[in-house]
């Protein structure tokens, strides 16, 4: 059961992020078409990126990550796990990210490390108004290995 708990936590966070518009809240102005994810392994850790429109985050997830849901944009979440989905010490992991609201050129994206229940996540926020295409590029290095991840988020008016 220990191995399943971190994956359940990640799934719950992403589910809450996607379901953030439910309840008695008024509809928001934009949404991501879908949660875009990408995965790679570098230096013995598995990285997964997910993108979620800020307006789609619920209050609990926004509070956990210290994000203002009132703005327009997209959150990039990078999870760091072992091959079984358990939390792992990132060690010498270095992440460099860029983001672009097309057609603008890429600019550096600051990533904040968040540690919860023995798991490390990194997140960055890009401000963008719908309709917009936001591209993310991530370079990860650890233990002398390198991996690149690219993903795109589509913000559409509701």
PDB file of C-alpha atoms in Angstrom:
ATOM      1  CA  UNK A   1       0.000   0.000   0.000  1.00  0.00           C
ATOM      2  CA  UNK A   2       2.908   2.376   0.657  1.00  0.00           C
ATOM      3  CA  UNK A   3       3.719   2.440  -3.064  1.00  0.00           C
ATOM      4  CA  UNK A   4       0.181   3.410  -4.058  1.00  0.00           C
ATOM      5  CA  UNK A   5      -0.248   6.308  -1.639  1.00  0.00           C
ATOM      6  CA  UNK A   6       1.937   8.840  -3.544  1.00  0.00           C
ATOM      7  CA  UNK A   7       0.222   8.036  -6.847  1.00  0.00           C
ATOM      8  CA  UNK A   8      -3.178   8.409  -5.189  1.00  0.00           C
ATOM      9  CA  UNK A   9      -2.095  11.781  -3.797  1.00  0.00           C
ATOM     10  CA  UNK A  10      -0.917  12.960  -7.222  1.00  0.00           C
ATOM     11  CA  UNK A  11      -4.096  11.711  -8.873  1.00  0.00           C
ATOM     12  CA  UNK A  12      -6.191  13.468  -6.217  1.00  0.00           C
ATOM     13  CA  UNK A  13      -4.321  16.756  -6.678  1.00  0.00           C
ATOM     14  CA  UNK A  14      -4.761  16.655 -10.450  1.00  0.00           C
ATOM     15  CA  UNK A  15      -8.405  15.613 -10.122  1.00  0.00           C
ATOM     16  CA  UNK A  16      -9.024  18.493  -7.734  1.00  0.00           C
ATOM     17  CA  UNK A  17      -7.214  20.850 -10.080  1.00  0.00           C
ATOM     18  CA  UNK A  18      -9.378  19.825 -13.003  1.00  0.00           C
ATOM     19  CA  UNK A  19     -12.598  19.830 -11.004  1.00  0.00           C
ATOM     20  CA  UNK A  20     -11.967  23.292  -9.579  1.00  0.00           C
ATOM     21  CA  UNK A  21     -14.948  24.874 -11.328  1.00  0.00           C
ATOM     22  CA  UNK A  22     -17.572  22.707  -9.632  1.00  0.00           C
ATOM     23  CA  UNK A  23     -19.912  23.576  -6.822  1.00  0.00           C
ATOM     24  CA  UNK A  24     -21.532  26.953  -6.417  1.00  0.00           C
ATOM     25  CA  UNK A  25     -18.694  28.902  -8.005  1.00  0.00           C
ATOM     26  CA  UNK A  26     -19.431  31.089 -11.010  1.00  0.00           C
ATOM     27  CA  UNK A  27     -17.977  29.866 -14.328  1.00  0.00           C
ATOM     28  CA  UNK A  28     -14.525  31.196 -15.114  1.00  0.00           C
ATOM     29  CA  UNK A  29     -13.407  32.931 -18.277  1.00  0.00           C
ATOM     30  CA  UNK A  30     -10.983  30.345 -19.655  1.00  0.00           C
ATOM     31  CA  UNK A  31     -10.071  26.706 -19.434  1.00  0.00           C
ATOM     32  CA  UNK A  32      -7.394  24.398 -20.704  1.00  0.00           C
ATOM     33  CA  UNK A  33      -8.688  21.950 -23.309  1.00  0.00           C
ATOM     34  CA  UNK A  34      -7.242  19.112 -21.251  1.00  0.00           C
ATOM     35  CA  UNK A  35      -4.518  18.516 -18.754  1.00  0.00           C
ATOM     36  CA  UNK A  36      -1.461  18.039 -20.930  1.00  0.00           C
ATOM     37  CA  UNK A  37       1.123  15.657 -19.501  1.00  0.00           C
ATOM     38  CA  UNK A  38       4.570  14.473 -20.514  1.00  0.00           C
ATOM     39  CA  UNK A  39       6.932  12.051 -18.756  1.00  0.00           C
ATOM     40  CA  UNK A  40      10.642  11.265 -18.849  1.00  0.00           C
ATOM     41  CA  UNK A  41      13.342   9.682 -16.697  1.00  0.00           C
ATOM     42  CA  UNK A  42      16.652  11.321 -15.859  1.00  0.00           C
ATOM     43  CA  UNK A  43      19.356  10.105 -13.487  1.00  0.00           C
ATOM     44  CA  UNK A  44      17.062   7.578 -11.806  1.00  0.00           C
ATOM     45  CA  UNK A  45      14.061   9.863 -11.211  1.00  0.00           C
ATOM     46  CA  UNK A  46      10.823  10.029 -13.155  1.00  0.00           C
ATOM     47  CA  UNK A  47       9.591  13.504 -14.029  1.00  0.00           C
ATOM     48  CA  UNK A  48       6.033  14.166 -15.118  1.00  0.00           C
ATOM     49  CA  UNK A  49       4.793  17.545 -16.279  1.00  0.00           C
ATOM     50  CA  UNK A  50       1.154  18.575 -16.153  1.00  0.00           C
ATOM     51  CA  UNK A  51      -0.472  21.830 -17.209  1.00  0.00           C
ATOM     52  CA  UNK A  52      -3.681  23.196 -15.707  1.00  0.00           C
ATOM     53  CA  UNK A  53      -5.477  26.512 -16.316  1.00  0.00           C
ATOM     54  CA  UNK A  54      -5.332  28.673 -13.182  1.00  0.00           C
ATOM     55  CA  UNK A  55      -9.100  29.122 -13.320  1.00  0.00           C
ATOM     56  CA  UNK A  56      -9.530  25.330 -13.109  1.00  0.00           C
ATOM     57  CA  UNK A  57      -7.684  25.022  -9.795  1.00  0.00           C
ATOM     58  CA  UNK A  58      -9.931  24.616  -6.781  1.00  0.00           C
ATOM     59  CA  UNK A  59      -9.359  26.631  -3.610  1.00  0.00           C
ATOM     60  CA  UNK A  60      -7.563  23.817  -1.741  1.00  0.00           C
ATOM     61  CA  UNK A  61      -5.047  23.156  -4.525  1.00  0.00           C
ATOM     62  CA  UNK A  62      -4.485  26.880  -5.120  1.00  0.00           C
ATOM     63  CA  UNK A  63      -3.874  27.394  -1.389  1.00  0.00           C
ATOM     64  CA  UNK A  64      -1.518  24.384  -1.187  1.00  0.00           C
ATOM     65  CA  UNK A  65       0.619  25.775  -3.997  1.00  0.00           C
ATOM     66  CA  UNK A  66       0.190  29.467  -3.096  1.00  0.00           C
ATOM     67  CA  UNK A  67      -1.421  30.387  -6.424  1.00  0.00           C
ATOM     68  CA  UNK A  68      -3.870  33.230  -7.044  1.00  0.00           C
ATOM     69  CA  UNK A  69      -6.763  31.735  -9.018  1.00  0.00           C
ATOM     70  CA  UNK A  70      -7.972  35.230  -9.926  1.00  0.00           C
ATOM     71  CA  UNK A  71      -5.424  35.624 -12.715  1.00  0.00           C
ATOM     72  CA  UNK A  72      -5.562  34.290 -16.248  1.00  0.00           C
ATOM     73  CA  UNK A  73      -2.947  31.732 -17.142  1.00  0.00           C
ATOM     74  CA  UNK A  74      -1.561  28.232 -16.821  1.00  0.00           C
ATOM     75  CA  UNK A  75       0.291  26.344 -14.092  1.00  0.00           C
ATOM     76  CA  UNK A  76       3.086  23.937 -15.026  1.00  0.00           C
ATOM     77  CA  UNK A  77       3.467  21.193 -12.398  1.00  0.00           C
ATOM     78  CA  UNK A  78       6.561  18.962 -12.444  1.00  0.00           C
ATOM     79  CA  UNK A  79       6.449  15.908 -10.176  1.00  0.00           C
ATOM     80  CA  UNK A  80       9.597  14.065  -9.099  1.00  0.00           C
ATOM     81  CA  UNK A  81       9.086  10.362  -8.260  1.00  0.00           C
ATOM     82  CA  UNK A  82      10.844   7.024  -8.409  1.00  0.00           C
ATOM     83  CA  UNK A  83       9.858   4.460 -11.065  1.00  0.00           C
ATOM     84  CA  UNK A  84       7.056   3.099  -8.811  1.00  0.00           C
ATOM     85  CA  UNK A  85       5.565   6.567  -8.219  1.00  0.00           C
ATOM     86  CA  UNK A  86       6.932   7.070  -4.701  1.00  0.00           C
ATOM     87  CA  UNK A  87       8.489  10.263  -3.423  1.00  0.00           C
ATOM     88  CA  UNK A  88      12.255  10.425  -3.946  1.00  0.00           C
ATOM     89  CA  UNK A  89      14.927  12.896  -2.901  1.00  0.00           C
ATOM     90  CA  UNK A  90      15.661  15.008  -5.986  1.00  0.00           C
ATOM     91  CA  UNK A  91      19.342  15.120  -4.995  1.00  0.00           C
ATOM     92  CA  UNK A  92      21.305  17.131  -7.535  1.00  0.00           C
ATOM     93  CA  UNK A  93      18.338  17.531  -9.900  1.00  0.00           C
ATOM     94  CA  UNK A  94      18.514  20.798 -11.817  1.00  0.00           C
ATOM     95  CA  UNK A  95      15.502  22.082 -13.761  1.00  0.00           C
ATOM     96  CA  UNK A  96      15.570  24.888 -16.295  1.00  0.00           C
ATOM     97  CA  UNK A  97      12.249  25.919 -17.812  1.00  0.00           C
ATOM     98  CA  UNK A  98      11.069  28.329 -20.476  1.00  0.00           C
ATOM     99  CA  UNK A  99       7.548  29.275 -21.494  1.00  0.00           C
ATOM    100  CA  UNK A 100       5.999  31.120 -24.398  1.00  0.00           C
ATOM    101  CA  UNK A 101       2.555  32.501 -25.073  1.00  0.00           C
ATOM    102  CA  UNK A 102       2.598  32.126 -28.846  1.00  0.00           C
ATOM    103  CA  UNK A 103       3.637  33.954 -30.984  1.00  0.00           C
ATOM    104  CA  UNK A 104       5.998  35.480 -28.364  1.00  0.00           C
ATOM    105  CA  UNK A 105       9.486  33.987 -28.007  1.00  0.00           C
ATOM    106  CA  UNK A 106      10.296  31.738 -25.019  1.00  0.00           C
ATOM    107  CA  UNK A 107      11.297  33.387 -21.756  1.00  0.00           C
ATOM    108  CA  UNK A 108      12.725  31.826 -18.576  1.00  0.00           C
ATOM    109  CA  UNK A 109      10.096  30.366 -16.233  1.00  0.00           C
ATOM    110  CA  UNK A 110      10.842  30.338 -12.510  1.00  0.00           C
ATOM    111  CA  UNK A 111       9.977  27.044 -10.824  1.00  0.00           C
ATOM    112  CA  UNK A 112       9.247  26.801  -7.084  1.00  0.00           C
ATOM    113  CA  UNK A 113       9.938  23.588  -5.167  1.00  0.00           C
ATOM    114  CA  UNK A 114       7.018  22.397  -3.026  1.00  0.00           C
ATOM    115  CA  UNK A 115       7.513  19.494  -0.611  1.00  0.00           C
ATOM    116  CA  UNK A 116       4.441  17.648   0.676  1.00  0.00           C
ATOM    117  CA  UNK A 117       4.298  14.285   2.445  1.00  0.00           C
ATOM    118  CA  UNK A 118       7.796  13.269   1.328  1.00  0.00           C
ATOM    119  CA  UNK A 119       7.199  14.204  -2.304  1.00  0.00           C
ATOM    120  CA  UNK A 120       8.782  17.050  -4.237  1.00  0.00           C
ATOM    121  CA  UNK A 121       6.920  18.996  -6.900  1.00  0.00           C
ATOM    122  CA  UNK A 122       8.019  22.056  -8.849  1.00  0.00           C
ATOM    123  CA  UNK A 123       5.629  24.589 -10.276  1.00  0.00           C
ATOM    124  CA  UNK A 124       5.649  27.669 -12.424  1.00  0.00           C
ATOM    125  CA  UNK A 125       2.890  29.992 -13.567  1.00  0.00           C
ATOM    126  CA  UNK A 126       2.492  31.749 -16.918  1.00  0.00           C
ATOM    127  CA  UNK A 127       0.017  34.603 -17.295  1.00  0.00           C
ATOM    128  CA  UNK A 128      -2.053  34.357 -20.496  1.00  0.00           C
ATOM    129  CA  UNK A 129      -5.526  35.355 -21.672  1.00  0.00           C
ATOM    130  CA  UNK A 130      -7.708  32.977 -23.671  1.00  0.00           C
ATOM    131  CA  UNK A 131      -7.600  32.130 -26.425  1.00  0.00           C
ATOM    132  CA  UNK A 132      -3.903  31.322 -26.149  1.00  0.00           C
ATOM    133  CA  UNK A 133      -1.380  28.611 -26.832  1.00  0.00           C
ATOM    134  CA  UNK A 134       1.284  28.307 -24.138  1.00  0.00           C
ATOM    135  CA  UNK A 135       4.364  26.185 -24.769  1.00  0.00           C
ATOM    136  CA  UNK A 136       6.700  24.878 -22.079  1.00  0.00           C
ATOM    137  CA  UNK A 137      10.204  23.459 -22.419  1.00  0.00           C
ATOM    138  CA  UNK A 138      11.997  21.830 -19.508  1.00  0.00           C
ATOM    139  CA  UNK A 139      15.628  20.721 -19.332  1.00  0.00           C
ATOM    140  CA  UNK A 140      16.388  18.354 -16.463  1.00  0.00           C
ATOM    141  CA  UNK A 141      19.851  17.219 -15.378  1.00  0.00           C
ATOM    142  CA  UNK A 142      20.721  14.771 -12.597  1.00  0.00           C
ATOM    143  CA  UNK A 143      23.706  12.541 -11.920  1.00  0.00           C
ATOM    144  CA  UNK A 144      25.324  13.574 -15.212  1.00  0.00           C
ATOM    145  CA  UNK A 145      22.248  12.679 -17.306  1.00  0.00           C
ATOM    146  CA  UNK A 146      20.029  15.101 -19.231  1.00  0.00           C
ATOM    147  CA  UNK A 147      16.422  14.941 -20.452  1.00  0.00           C
ATOM    148  CA  UNK A 148      14.206  17.437 -22.263  1.00  0.00           C
ATOM    149  CA  UNK A 149      10.434  17.724 -22.006  1.00  0.00           C
ATOM    150  CA  UNK A 150       8.138  19.897 -24.121  1.00  0.00           C
ATOM    151  CA  UNK A 151       4.399  20.342 -23.632  1.00  0.00           C
ATOM    152  CA  UNK A 152       1.683  22.726 -24.779  1.00  0.00           C
ATOM    153  CA  UNK A 153      -1.445  24.060 -23.098  1.00  0.00           C
ATOM    154  CA  UNK A 154      -4.389  25.463 -25.057  1.00  0.00           C
ATOM    155  CA  UNK A 155      -6.470  28.056 -23.227  1.00  0.00           C
ATOM    156  CA  UNK A 156      -9.926  28.406 -24.730  1.00  0.00           C
ATOM    157  CA  UNK A 157     -12.700  30.868 -23.886  1.00  0.00           C
ATOM    158  CA  UNK A 158     -15.658  29.231 -22.185  1.00  0.00           C
TER     159      UNK A 158
END
